[in-house]
PDB file of C-alpha atoms in Angstrom:
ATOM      1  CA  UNK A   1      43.781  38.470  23.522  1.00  0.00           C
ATOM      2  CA  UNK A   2      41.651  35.787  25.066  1.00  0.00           C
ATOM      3  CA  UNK A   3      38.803  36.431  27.607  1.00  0.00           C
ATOM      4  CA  UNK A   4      37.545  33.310  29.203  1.00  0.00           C
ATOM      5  CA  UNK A   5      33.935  33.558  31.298  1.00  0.00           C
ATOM      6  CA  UNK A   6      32.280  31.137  33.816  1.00  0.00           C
ATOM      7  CA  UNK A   7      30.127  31.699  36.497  1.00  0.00           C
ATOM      8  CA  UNK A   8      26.563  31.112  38.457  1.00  0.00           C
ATOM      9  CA  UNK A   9      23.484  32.060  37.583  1.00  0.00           C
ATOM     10  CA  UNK A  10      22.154  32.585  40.967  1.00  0.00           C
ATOM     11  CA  UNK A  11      23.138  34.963  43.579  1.00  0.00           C
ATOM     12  CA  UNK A  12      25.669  35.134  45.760  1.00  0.00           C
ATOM     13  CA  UNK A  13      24.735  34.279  49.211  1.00  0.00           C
ATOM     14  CA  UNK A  14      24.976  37.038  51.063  1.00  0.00           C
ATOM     15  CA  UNK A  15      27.012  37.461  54.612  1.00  0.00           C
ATOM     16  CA  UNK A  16      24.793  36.738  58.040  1.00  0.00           C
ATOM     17  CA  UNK A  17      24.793  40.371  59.176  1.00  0.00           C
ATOM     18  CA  UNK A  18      23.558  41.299  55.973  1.00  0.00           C
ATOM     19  CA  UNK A  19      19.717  42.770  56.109  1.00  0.00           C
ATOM     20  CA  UNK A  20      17.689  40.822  53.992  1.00  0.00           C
ATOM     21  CA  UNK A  21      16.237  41.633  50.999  1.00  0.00           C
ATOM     22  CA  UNK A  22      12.874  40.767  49.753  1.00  0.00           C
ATOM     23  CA  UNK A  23      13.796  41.384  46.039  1.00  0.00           C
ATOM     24  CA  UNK A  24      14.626  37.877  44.219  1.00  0.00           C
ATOM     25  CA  UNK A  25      16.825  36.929  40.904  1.00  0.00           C
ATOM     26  CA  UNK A  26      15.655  34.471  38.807  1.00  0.00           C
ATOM     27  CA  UNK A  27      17.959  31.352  38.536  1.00  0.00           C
ATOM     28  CA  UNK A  28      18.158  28.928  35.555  1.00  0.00           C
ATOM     29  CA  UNK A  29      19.176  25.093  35.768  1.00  0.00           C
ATOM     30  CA  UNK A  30      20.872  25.787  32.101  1.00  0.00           C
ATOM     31  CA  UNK A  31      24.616  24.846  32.059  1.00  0.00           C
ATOM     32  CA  UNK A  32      26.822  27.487  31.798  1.00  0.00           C
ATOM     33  CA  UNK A  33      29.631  26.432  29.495  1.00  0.00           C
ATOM     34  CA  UNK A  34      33.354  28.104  28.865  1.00  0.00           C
ATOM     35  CA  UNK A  35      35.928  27.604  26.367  1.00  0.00           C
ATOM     36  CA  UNK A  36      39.990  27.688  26.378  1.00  0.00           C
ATOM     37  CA  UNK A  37      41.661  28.770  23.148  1.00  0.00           C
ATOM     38  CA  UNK A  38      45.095  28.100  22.966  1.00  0.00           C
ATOM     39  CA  UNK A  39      47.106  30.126  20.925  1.00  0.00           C
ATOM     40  CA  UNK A  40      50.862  30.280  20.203  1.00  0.00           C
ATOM     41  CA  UNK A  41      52.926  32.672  18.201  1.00  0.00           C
ATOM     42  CA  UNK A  42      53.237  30.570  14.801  1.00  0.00           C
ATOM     43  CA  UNK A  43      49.320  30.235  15.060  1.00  0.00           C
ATOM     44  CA  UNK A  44      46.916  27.419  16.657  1.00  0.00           C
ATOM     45  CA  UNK A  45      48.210  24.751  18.930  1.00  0.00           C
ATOM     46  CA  UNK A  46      45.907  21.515  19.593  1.00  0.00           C
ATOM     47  CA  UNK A  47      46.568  19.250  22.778  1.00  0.00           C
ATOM     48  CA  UNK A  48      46.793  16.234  19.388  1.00  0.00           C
ATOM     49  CA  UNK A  49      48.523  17.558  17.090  1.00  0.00           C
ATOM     50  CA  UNK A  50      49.295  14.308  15.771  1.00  0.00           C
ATOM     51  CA  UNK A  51      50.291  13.694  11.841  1.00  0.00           C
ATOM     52  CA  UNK A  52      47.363  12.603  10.131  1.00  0.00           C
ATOM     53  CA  UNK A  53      48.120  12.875   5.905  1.00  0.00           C
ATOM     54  CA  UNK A  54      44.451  12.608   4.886  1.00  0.00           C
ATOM     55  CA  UNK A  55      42.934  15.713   3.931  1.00  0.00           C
ATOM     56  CA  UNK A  56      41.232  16.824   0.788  1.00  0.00           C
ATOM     57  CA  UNK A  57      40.113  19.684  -1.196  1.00  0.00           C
ATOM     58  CA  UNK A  58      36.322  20.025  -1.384  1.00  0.00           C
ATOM     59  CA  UNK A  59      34.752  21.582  -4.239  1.00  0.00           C
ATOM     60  CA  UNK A  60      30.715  22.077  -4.142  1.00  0.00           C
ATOM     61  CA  UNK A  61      29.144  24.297  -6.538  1.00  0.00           C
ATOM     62  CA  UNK A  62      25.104  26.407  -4.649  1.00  0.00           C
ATOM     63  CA  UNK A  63      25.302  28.569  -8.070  1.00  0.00           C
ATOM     64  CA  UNK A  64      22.596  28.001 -10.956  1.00  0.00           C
ATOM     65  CA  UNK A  65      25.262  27.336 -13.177  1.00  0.00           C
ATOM     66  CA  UNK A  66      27.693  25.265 -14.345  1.00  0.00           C
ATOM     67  CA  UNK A  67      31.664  26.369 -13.264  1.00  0.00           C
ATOM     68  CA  UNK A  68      34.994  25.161 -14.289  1.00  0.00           C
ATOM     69  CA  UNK A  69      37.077  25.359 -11.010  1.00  0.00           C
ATOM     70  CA  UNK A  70      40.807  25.054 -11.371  1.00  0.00           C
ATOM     71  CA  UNK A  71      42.786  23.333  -8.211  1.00  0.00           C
ATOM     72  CA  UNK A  72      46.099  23.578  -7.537  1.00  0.00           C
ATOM     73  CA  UNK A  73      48.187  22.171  -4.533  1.00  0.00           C
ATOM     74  CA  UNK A  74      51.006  23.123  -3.640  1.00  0.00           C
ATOM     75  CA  UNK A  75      54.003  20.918  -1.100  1.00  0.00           C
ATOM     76  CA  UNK A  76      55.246  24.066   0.985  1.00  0.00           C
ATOM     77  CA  UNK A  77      58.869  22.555   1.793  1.00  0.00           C
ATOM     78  CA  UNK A  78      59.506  21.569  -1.734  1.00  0.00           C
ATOM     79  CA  UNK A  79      57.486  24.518  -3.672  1.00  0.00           C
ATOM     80  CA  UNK A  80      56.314  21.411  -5.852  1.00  0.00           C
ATOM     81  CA  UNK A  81      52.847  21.229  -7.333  1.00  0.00           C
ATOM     82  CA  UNK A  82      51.441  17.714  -6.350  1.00  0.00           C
ATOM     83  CA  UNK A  83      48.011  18.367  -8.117  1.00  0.00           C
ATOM     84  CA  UNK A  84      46.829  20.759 -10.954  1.00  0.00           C
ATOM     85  CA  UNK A  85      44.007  19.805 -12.569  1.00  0.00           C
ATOM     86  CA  UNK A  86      40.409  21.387 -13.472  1.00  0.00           C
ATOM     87  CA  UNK A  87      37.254  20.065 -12.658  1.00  0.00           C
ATOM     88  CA  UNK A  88      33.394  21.412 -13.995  1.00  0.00           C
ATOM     89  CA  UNK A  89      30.822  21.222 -11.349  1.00  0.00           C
ATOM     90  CA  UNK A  90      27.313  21.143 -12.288  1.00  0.00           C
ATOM     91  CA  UNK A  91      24.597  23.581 -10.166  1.00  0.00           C
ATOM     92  CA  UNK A  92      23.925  21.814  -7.000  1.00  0.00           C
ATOM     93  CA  UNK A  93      26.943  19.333  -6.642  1.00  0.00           C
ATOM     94  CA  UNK A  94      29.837  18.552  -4.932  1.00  0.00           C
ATOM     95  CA  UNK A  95      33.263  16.292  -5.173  1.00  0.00           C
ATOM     96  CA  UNK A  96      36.543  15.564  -3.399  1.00  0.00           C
ATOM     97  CA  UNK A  97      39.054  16.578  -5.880  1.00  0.00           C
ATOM     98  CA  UNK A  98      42.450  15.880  -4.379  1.00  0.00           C
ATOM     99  CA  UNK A  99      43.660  14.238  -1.261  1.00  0.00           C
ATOM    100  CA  UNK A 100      47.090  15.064   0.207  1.00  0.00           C
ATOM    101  CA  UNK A 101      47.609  11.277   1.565  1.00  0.00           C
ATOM    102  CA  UNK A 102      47.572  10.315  -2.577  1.00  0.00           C
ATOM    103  CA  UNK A 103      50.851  11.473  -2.373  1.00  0.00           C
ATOM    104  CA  UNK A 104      51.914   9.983   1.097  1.00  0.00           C
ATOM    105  CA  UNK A 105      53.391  13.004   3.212  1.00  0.00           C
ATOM    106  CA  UNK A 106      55.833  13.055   5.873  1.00  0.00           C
ATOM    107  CA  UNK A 107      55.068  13.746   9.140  1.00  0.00           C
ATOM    108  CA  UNK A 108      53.079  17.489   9.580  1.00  0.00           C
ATOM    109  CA  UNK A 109      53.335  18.991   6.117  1.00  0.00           C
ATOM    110  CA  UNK A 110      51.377  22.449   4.492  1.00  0.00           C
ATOM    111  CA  UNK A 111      50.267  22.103   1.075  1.00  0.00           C
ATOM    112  CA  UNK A 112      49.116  25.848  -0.334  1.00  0.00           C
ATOM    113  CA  UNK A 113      45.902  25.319  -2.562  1.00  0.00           C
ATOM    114  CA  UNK A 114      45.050  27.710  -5.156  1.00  0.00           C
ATOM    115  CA  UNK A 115      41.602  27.873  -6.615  1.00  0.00           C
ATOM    116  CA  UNK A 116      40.376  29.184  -9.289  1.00  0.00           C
ATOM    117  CA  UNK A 117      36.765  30.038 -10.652  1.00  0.00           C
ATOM    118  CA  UNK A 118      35.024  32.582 -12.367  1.00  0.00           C
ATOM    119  CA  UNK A 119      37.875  34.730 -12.856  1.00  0.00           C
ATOM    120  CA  UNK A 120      38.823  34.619  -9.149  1.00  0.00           C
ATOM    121  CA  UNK A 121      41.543  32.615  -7.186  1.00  0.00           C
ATOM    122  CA  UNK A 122      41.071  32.053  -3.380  1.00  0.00           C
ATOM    123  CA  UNK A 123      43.864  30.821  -1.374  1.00  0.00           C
ATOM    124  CA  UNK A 124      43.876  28.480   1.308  1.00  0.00           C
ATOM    125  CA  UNK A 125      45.705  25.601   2.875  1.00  0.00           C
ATOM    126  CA  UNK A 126      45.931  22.024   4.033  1.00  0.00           C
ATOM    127  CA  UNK A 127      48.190  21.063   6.861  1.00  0.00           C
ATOM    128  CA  UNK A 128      48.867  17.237   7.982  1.00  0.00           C
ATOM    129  CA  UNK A 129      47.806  17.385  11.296  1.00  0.00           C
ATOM    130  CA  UNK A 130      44.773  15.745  13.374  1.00  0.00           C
ATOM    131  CA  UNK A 131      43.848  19.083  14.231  1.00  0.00           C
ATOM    132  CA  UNK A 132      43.366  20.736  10.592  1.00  0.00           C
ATOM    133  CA  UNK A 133      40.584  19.542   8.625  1.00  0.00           C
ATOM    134  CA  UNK A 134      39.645  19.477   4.921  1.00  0.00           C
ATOM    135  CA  UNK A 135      40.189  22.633   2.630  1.00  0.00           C
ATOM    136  CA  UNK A 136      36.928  23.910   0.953  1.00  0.00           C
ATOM    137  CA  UNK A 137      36.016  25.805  -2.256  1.00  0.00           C
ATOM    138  CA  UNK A 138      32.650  26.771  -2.646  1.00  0.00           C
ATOM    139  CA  UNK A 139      30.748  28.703  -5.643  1.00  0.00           C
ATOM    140  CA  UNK A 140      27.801  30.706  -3.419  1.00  0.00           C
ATOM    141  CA  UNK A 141      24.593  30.986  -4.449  1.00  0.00           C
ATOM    142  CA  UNK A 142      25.564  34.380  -6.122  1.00  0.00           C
ATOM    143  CA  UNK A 143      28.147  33.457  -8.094  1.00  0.00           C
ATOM    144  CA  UNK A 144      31.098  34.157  -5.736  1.00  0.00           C
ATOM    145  CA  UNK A 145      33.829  31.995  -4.722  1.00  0.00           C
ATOM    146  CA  UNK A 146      34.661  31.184  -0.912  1.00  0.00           C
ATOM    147  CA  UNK A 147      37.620  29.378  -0.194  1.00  0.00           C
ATOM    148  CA  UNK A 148      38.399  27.628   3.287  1.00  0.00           C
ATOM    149  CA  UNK A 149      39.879  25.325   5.674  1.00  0.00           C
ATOM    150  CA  UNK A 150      38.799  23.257   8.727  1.00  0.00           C
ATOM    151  CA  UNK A 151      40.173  23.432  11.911  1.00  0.00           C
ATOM    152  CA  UNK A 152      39.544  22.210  15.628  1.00  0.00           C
TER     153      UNK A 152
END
């Protein structure tokens, strides 16, 4: 369910036979904003939903320790792994470790990632469009893994 809101902050003016009131509401020059969300059935639709093959898988590591984080990738249509490889981030840094386009999809493709860190696998996903993003794997400052994607 989607609620959408818009409106003024000042009041209504009232109707000429109305008595007047000496009580006042304070108004705001602040621009009041709103927000459609389109959604369909199969999940979120974008007005560009346009192929677009380069995403990547993001690893950064906020922990005070060093991690050995397995990535794997996944082609959907062809259950083919396109990328499998492991990769040891020191505290405090961060690298691109795969991009989809390396690999030159078709059209609007999903690629399941798998990561792996610490004895935990997240699962996320890339999908070839202008309107997803990058996927992301992060090792929080406690320790934990997050896994992610970007969308518009």
């Amino acid at each position: 369910m989607v609620f959408l809101t818009a409106g003024c902050l000042s009041p209504a003016a009232a109707p000429q036979d109305s008595p007047s009131t000496t009580d006042t509401v304070p108004t705001t020059t602040e621009p009041t904003t709103s927000r459609t969300v389109t959604t369909t059935v199969c999940g979120w639709s974008c007005l560009d939903d346009q192929p677009d093959p380069h995403h990547s898988v993001q690893l950064e590591n906020n922990w005070n320790q060093r991690v050995d984080v397995h990535v794997r990738v996944i082609r959907s249509g062809t259950n083919t792994t396109v990328h499998n490889e492991t990769y040891a981030l020191e505290p405090g840094s961060e690298r691109t470790a795969y991009d989809v386009a390396e690999i030159e999809p078709e059209g609007i493709e999903t690629f399941d990632v798998a990561i792996t860190a610490l004895n935990t696998t997240e699962n996320t996903e890339i999908r070839t469009t202008k309107c997803f993003g990058n996927a992301f794997a992060r090792i929080r400052d406690d320790g934990a893994l997050f896994a992610s994607y970007s969308i518009c």
